[in-house]
Coordinates of C-alpha atoms in Angstrom, one line a residue:
M358 CA -59.3 -24.1 -49.1
G359 CA -62.6 -23.9 -52.5
N360 CA -66.6 -24.0 -52.0
S361 CA -66.1 -27.5 -53.4
A362 CA -64.7 -29.3 -51.4
L363 CA -66.1 -27.0 -48.4
K364 CA -69.0 -28.3 -50.1
S365 CA -68.7 -32.0 -50.7
H366 CA -66.9 -32.1 -47.1
L367 CA -71.0 -30.5 -45.7
E368 CA -72.0 -33.9 -48.5
T369 CA -70.5 -36.2 -46.3
S370 CA -71.2 -34.6 -42.3
Q371 CA -75.4 -34.4 -43.9
K372 CA -75.0 -38.6 -44.2
T373 CA -72.4 -39.4 -40.5
G374 CA -72.6 -36.9 -38.5
V375 CA -68.1 -36.0 -38.6
F376 CA -67.1 -32.9 -40.1
Q377 CA -63.6 -33.0 -39.4
L378 CA -61.4 -30.2 -41.7
T379 CA -57.9 -29.6 -39.8
G380 CA -55.4 -28.0 -40.7
K381 CA -56.9 -25.8 -43.6
G382 CA -55.7 -22.9 -42.3
L383 CA -59.5 -21.8 -41.5
Q384 CA -60.2 -18.2 -39.6
E385 CA -63.6 -19.0 -38.8
F386 CA -65.7 -21.5 -37.6
P387 CA -67.9 -22.4 -41.3
E388 CA -71.2 -21.0 -41.2
E389 CA -72.1 -23.4 -43.0
L390 CA -72.1 -26.5 -40.4
Q391 CA -75.7 -24.4 -39.5
R392 CA -77.3 -26.5 -42.3
L393 CA -76.6 -29.7 -39.7
T394 CA -76.9 -28.6 -37.0
A395 CA -80.2 -31.0 -36.4
N396 CA -77.4 -34.5 -37.0
L397 CA -74.2 -33.6 -36.6
R398 CA -72.5 -35.5 -33.2
T399 CA -68.5 -34.9 -34.0
V400 CA -66.9 -31.6 -35.6
D401 CA -63.0 -31.8 -35.9
L402 CA -61.5 -28.2 -36.7
S403 CA -58.1 -28.9 -35.4
G404 CA -55.1 -27.3 -36.5
N405 CA -56.8 -24.2 -38.5
K406 CA -56.2 -20.1 -37.0
I407 CA -60.0 -20.3 -35.2
E408 CA -60.3 -18.3 -33.0
V409 CA -63.7 -17.4 -32.1
L410 CA -65.9 -20.1 -31.6
P411 CA -68.9 -18.4 -32.1
A412 CA -72.7 -18.0 -29.6
T413 CA -74.3 -20.8 -32.6
I414 CA -71.7 -22.9 -31.1
G415 CA -75.1 -23.8 -28.7
N416 CA -77.5 -24.8 -31.5
F417 CA -76.3 -28.1 -32.6
P418 CA -77.8 -30.2 -29.9
Q419 CA -76.4 -34.0 -30.8
L420 CA -73.2 -33.0 -30.1
K421 CA -70.8 -35.2 -28.2
S422 CA -67.5 -34.4 -29.7
L423 CA -66.2 -30.8 -29.8
T424 CA -61.7 -31.1 -30.9
L425 CA -60.1 -28.0 -31.7
N426 CA -56.9 -28.4 -30.5
S427 CA -54.5 -26.1 -31.8
N428 CA -56.3 -23.0 -32.8
R429 CA -56.3 -19.6 -31.9
L430 CA -58.7 -18.7 -29.4
A431 CA -59.0 -17.2 -26.8
G432 CA -62.4 -17.7 -25.1
I433 CA -65.1 -19.3 -25.2
P434 CA -68.9 -18.8 -25.1
S435 CA -71.5 -19.4 -22.8
E436 CA -74.1 -21.1 -25.3
I437 CA -71.9 -24.7 -24.9
G438 CA -73.5 -25.6 -21.9
K439 CA -76.8 -26.2 -23.6
L440 CA -74.8 -29.3 -26.0
K441 CA -76.4 -31.5 -23.0
K442 CA -75.8 -35.0 -25.1
L443 CA -71.3 -33.3 -25.6
E444 CA -69.3 -36.7 -24.3
T445 CA -65.9 -34.3 -25.4
L446 CA -64.6 -31.6 -25.3
S447 CA -61.1 -30.9 -26.4
L448 CA -59.6 -27.6 -26.8
N449 CA -55.8 -27.9 -26.1
G450 CA -52.8 -25.3 -27.7
N451 CA -54.9 -22.5 -27.9
R452 CA -55.0 -18.8 -26.2
I453 CA -58.3 -19.5 -23.0
Q454 CA -57.8 -17.5 -20.1
Q455 CA -61.0 -19.0 -18.0
L456 CA -63.8 -20.8 -18.6
P457 CA -67.2 -19.8 -18.5
P458 CA -69.2 -21.1 -15.4
T459 CA -72.1 -23.0 -18.8
V460 CA -69.7 -25.1 -18.2
G461 CA -70.8 -27.1 -16.1
Q462 CA -73.6 -27.7 -17.3
L463 CA -72.4 -30.0 -20.0
K464 CA -74.3 -33.0 -18.1
A465 CA -73.1 -36.1 -20.3
L466 CA -68.8 -34.5 -21.1
R467 CA -66.6 -37.3 -20.2
T468 CA -62.9 -35.7 -21.2
L469 CA -62.0 -31.9 -20.5
S470 CA -59.1 -31.0 -21.9
L471 CA -57.3 -27.4 -21.7
A472 CA -54.1 -28.7 -22.2
G473 CA -50.7 -25.8 -23.2
N474 CA -53.6 -22.8 -22.8
Q475 CA -52.7 -19.1 -19.8
I476 CA -55.1 -20.3 -17.7
S477 CA -53.6 -19.4 -14.1
E478 CA -56.8 -20.8 -11.9
F479 CA -58.1 -23.6 -11.5
P480 CA -61.4 -23.7 -13.0
S481 CA -64.3 -23.2 -10.1
G482 CA -68.0 -25.2 -11.7
L483 CA -67.3 -28.1 -13.1
G484 CA -68.1 -30.2 -10.1
T485 CA -71.4 -30.3 -11.4
L486 CA -69.7 -32.7 -14.3
R487 CA -71.1 -36.2 -12.5
Q488 CA -69.8 -38.6 -15.5
L489 CA -66.3 -36.5 -15.7
D490 CA -63.0 -39.3 -16.6
L491 CA -60.2 -37.1 -17.9
L492 CA -59.8 -33.2 -16.5
D493 CA -56.1 -32.3 -18.8
L494 CA -55.3 -28.4 -17.3
S495 CA -51.9 -29.1 -18.0
R496 CA -48.8 -26.7 -19.3
N497 CA -51.1 -24.2 -18.1
K498 CA -50.5 -21.1 -15.4
I499 CA -52.2 -22.5 -12.5
Q500 CA -50.0 -21.8 -9.6
N501 CA -53.0 -23.3 -6.7
V502 CA -55.0 -26.5 -6.9
P503 CA -57.8 -25.0 -4.4
A504 CA -59.9 -26.9 -1.5
E505 CA -62.7 -27.3 -4.7
V506 CA -61.7 -29.4 -5.9
S507 CA -62.3 -32.0 -3.4
E508 CA -66.2 -32.2 -5.6
L509 CA -65.1 -32.5 -9.0
Q510 CA -65.5 -36.7 -9.7
A511 CA -62.4 -36.9 -12.5
I512 CA -60.3 -40.5 -11.9
E513 CA -57.7 -38.0 -13.3
I514 CA -56.2 -34.8 -13.1
N515 CA -53.2 -33.3 -14.8
L516 CA -51.8 -30.6 -13.6
N517 CA -48.0 -31.8 -15.8
Q518 CA -46.4 -28.3 -16.4
N519 CA -48.2 -25.1 -14.5
Q520 CA -46.7 -23.4 -11.4
I521 CA -48.8 -24.9 -8.8
S522 CA -46.9 -24.3 -4.9
V523 CA -50.4 -25.3 -2.7
V524 CA -52.0 -28.3 -3.2
S525 CA -55.1 -28.0 -0.8
A526 CA -55.7 -31.4 1.4
E527 CA -59.5 -31.0 0.2
V528 CA -58.2 -33.2 -3.1
S529 CA -57.7 -36.0 -1.3
R530 CA -61.5 -36.3 -1.1
C531 CA -62.4 -36.0 -4.2
P532 CA -64.3 -39.9 -4.5
R533 CA -63.3 -41.0 -8.3
L534 CA -60.8 -39.9 -8.5
K535 CA -57.2 -42.4 -8.9
V536 CA -54.1 -41.1 -10.9
L537 CA -53.3 -37.1 -10.7
R538 CA -50.0 -35.2 -12.8
L539 CA -48.7 -33.3 -10.8
E540 CA -45.6 -32.7 -12.7
E541 CA -42.9 -30.4 -12.8
N542 CA -45.3 -27.5 -10.6
C543 CA -42.8 -26.2 -8.2
L544 CA -43.8 -28.2 -5.2
E545 CA -41.4 -28.0 -1.5
L546 CA -42.2 -31.6 0.7
S547 CA -43.8 -30.0 2.8
S548 CA -46.1 -29.3 0.2
I549 CA -47.4 -32.5 -1.0
P550 CA -50.6 -32.9 1.6
Q551 CA -50.1 -36.0 3.4
S552 CA -54.1 -37.4 2.4
I553 CA -53.1 -37.3 -1.1
L554 CA -51.4 -41.1 0.4
N555 CA -52.5 -42.6 2.8
E556 CA -57.0 -41.5 3.1
S557 CA -57.6 -41.5 -0.9
Q558 CA -58.6 -43.3 -3.6
V559 CA -55.3 -42.2 -5.8
S560 CA -53.2 -44.4 -7.1
L561 CA -51.1 -42.8 -9.4
F562 CA -49.3 -39.6 -8.1
S563 CA -46.6 -38.7 -10.5
V564 CA -44.9 -35.6 -9.2
E565 CA -41.6 -35.9 -10.9
G566 CA -38.9 -32.8 -11.6
N567 CA -40.6 -30.6 -8.7
L568 CA -38.6 -28.7 -5.6
F569 CA -37.0 -32.5 -4.1
E570 CA -36.4 -35.6 -4.9
V571 CA -39.6 -38.3 -5.1
K572 CA -37.2 -40.6 -3.6
N573 CA -38.3 -38.3 -0.6
L574 CA -41.8 -39.5 -1.1
R575 CA -40.7 -42.7 1.7
D576 CA -40.1 -40.0 4.5
L577 CA -44.5 -39.3 5.0
E578 CA -46.7 -41.2 7.1
G579 CA -49.0 -42.5 4.4
Y580 CA -46.0 -43.5 1.2
D581 CA -46.9 -47.4 2.8
K582 CA -50.0 -47.2 2.7
Y583 CA -50.1 -45.2 -1.6
M584 CA -47.9 -48.5 -2.5
E585 CA -49.9 -50.9 -1.7
R586 CA -52.8 -49.5 -3.7
F587 CA -50.4 -48.2 -6.0
T588 CA -49.2 -51.9 -6.3
A589 CA -52.7 -53.2 -6.8
T590 CA -53.5 -51.5 -9.5
K591 CA -50.0 -52.4 -11.3
K592 CA -51.3 -56.7 -11.1
K593 CA -55.1 -55.6 -11.9
F594 CA -53.3 -54.3 -15.5
A595 CA -50.7 -56.6 -15.6

């Protein structure tokens, strides 16, 4: 991609606060964006070949949305924690194995999307994200959902297509959790904490494609309570 094309993109971004350059084969984060640190609010560099998110990403205090889906990122710099206005962080389809603890400093974050990476342990330290609505960790290599999950404020947690065989009963204590997706994992019926059915706020519990027939959920204590929540939610959105 020529310099003139990049230059015109930069000029447009100067006015709009949006920089979008997708599917152009970029191999690194454009350092020219440093000229726009004061007013850049949205960056989308999806579908490129970027391997490193530079530490200078922390220099964009106005950034609200950062999207680098389908790149080659192996990690996230700790400087990401400086983005106090960031509401959406979408890094689907990369090679990320873990998150820096500073992700917990993204106080405005509403959507954290990390589907299709190489994360093998449920990320810790996300309980400080008080605004978090959606946590998408689908298509990773996570094997268990730990007790610490109870600290999460998320409304939806997507863990479809992992390798999960253990789910802590503490998940039922998530204060705002309404949608829990655990499709296509390695769960036995006996691994499902009954507290999700009879004590949680969860009104959509999605477990197709595990090691049991979904209809057998009906045999668990609390299933009727869960169905009351499920039906009430369906009516609300009907």
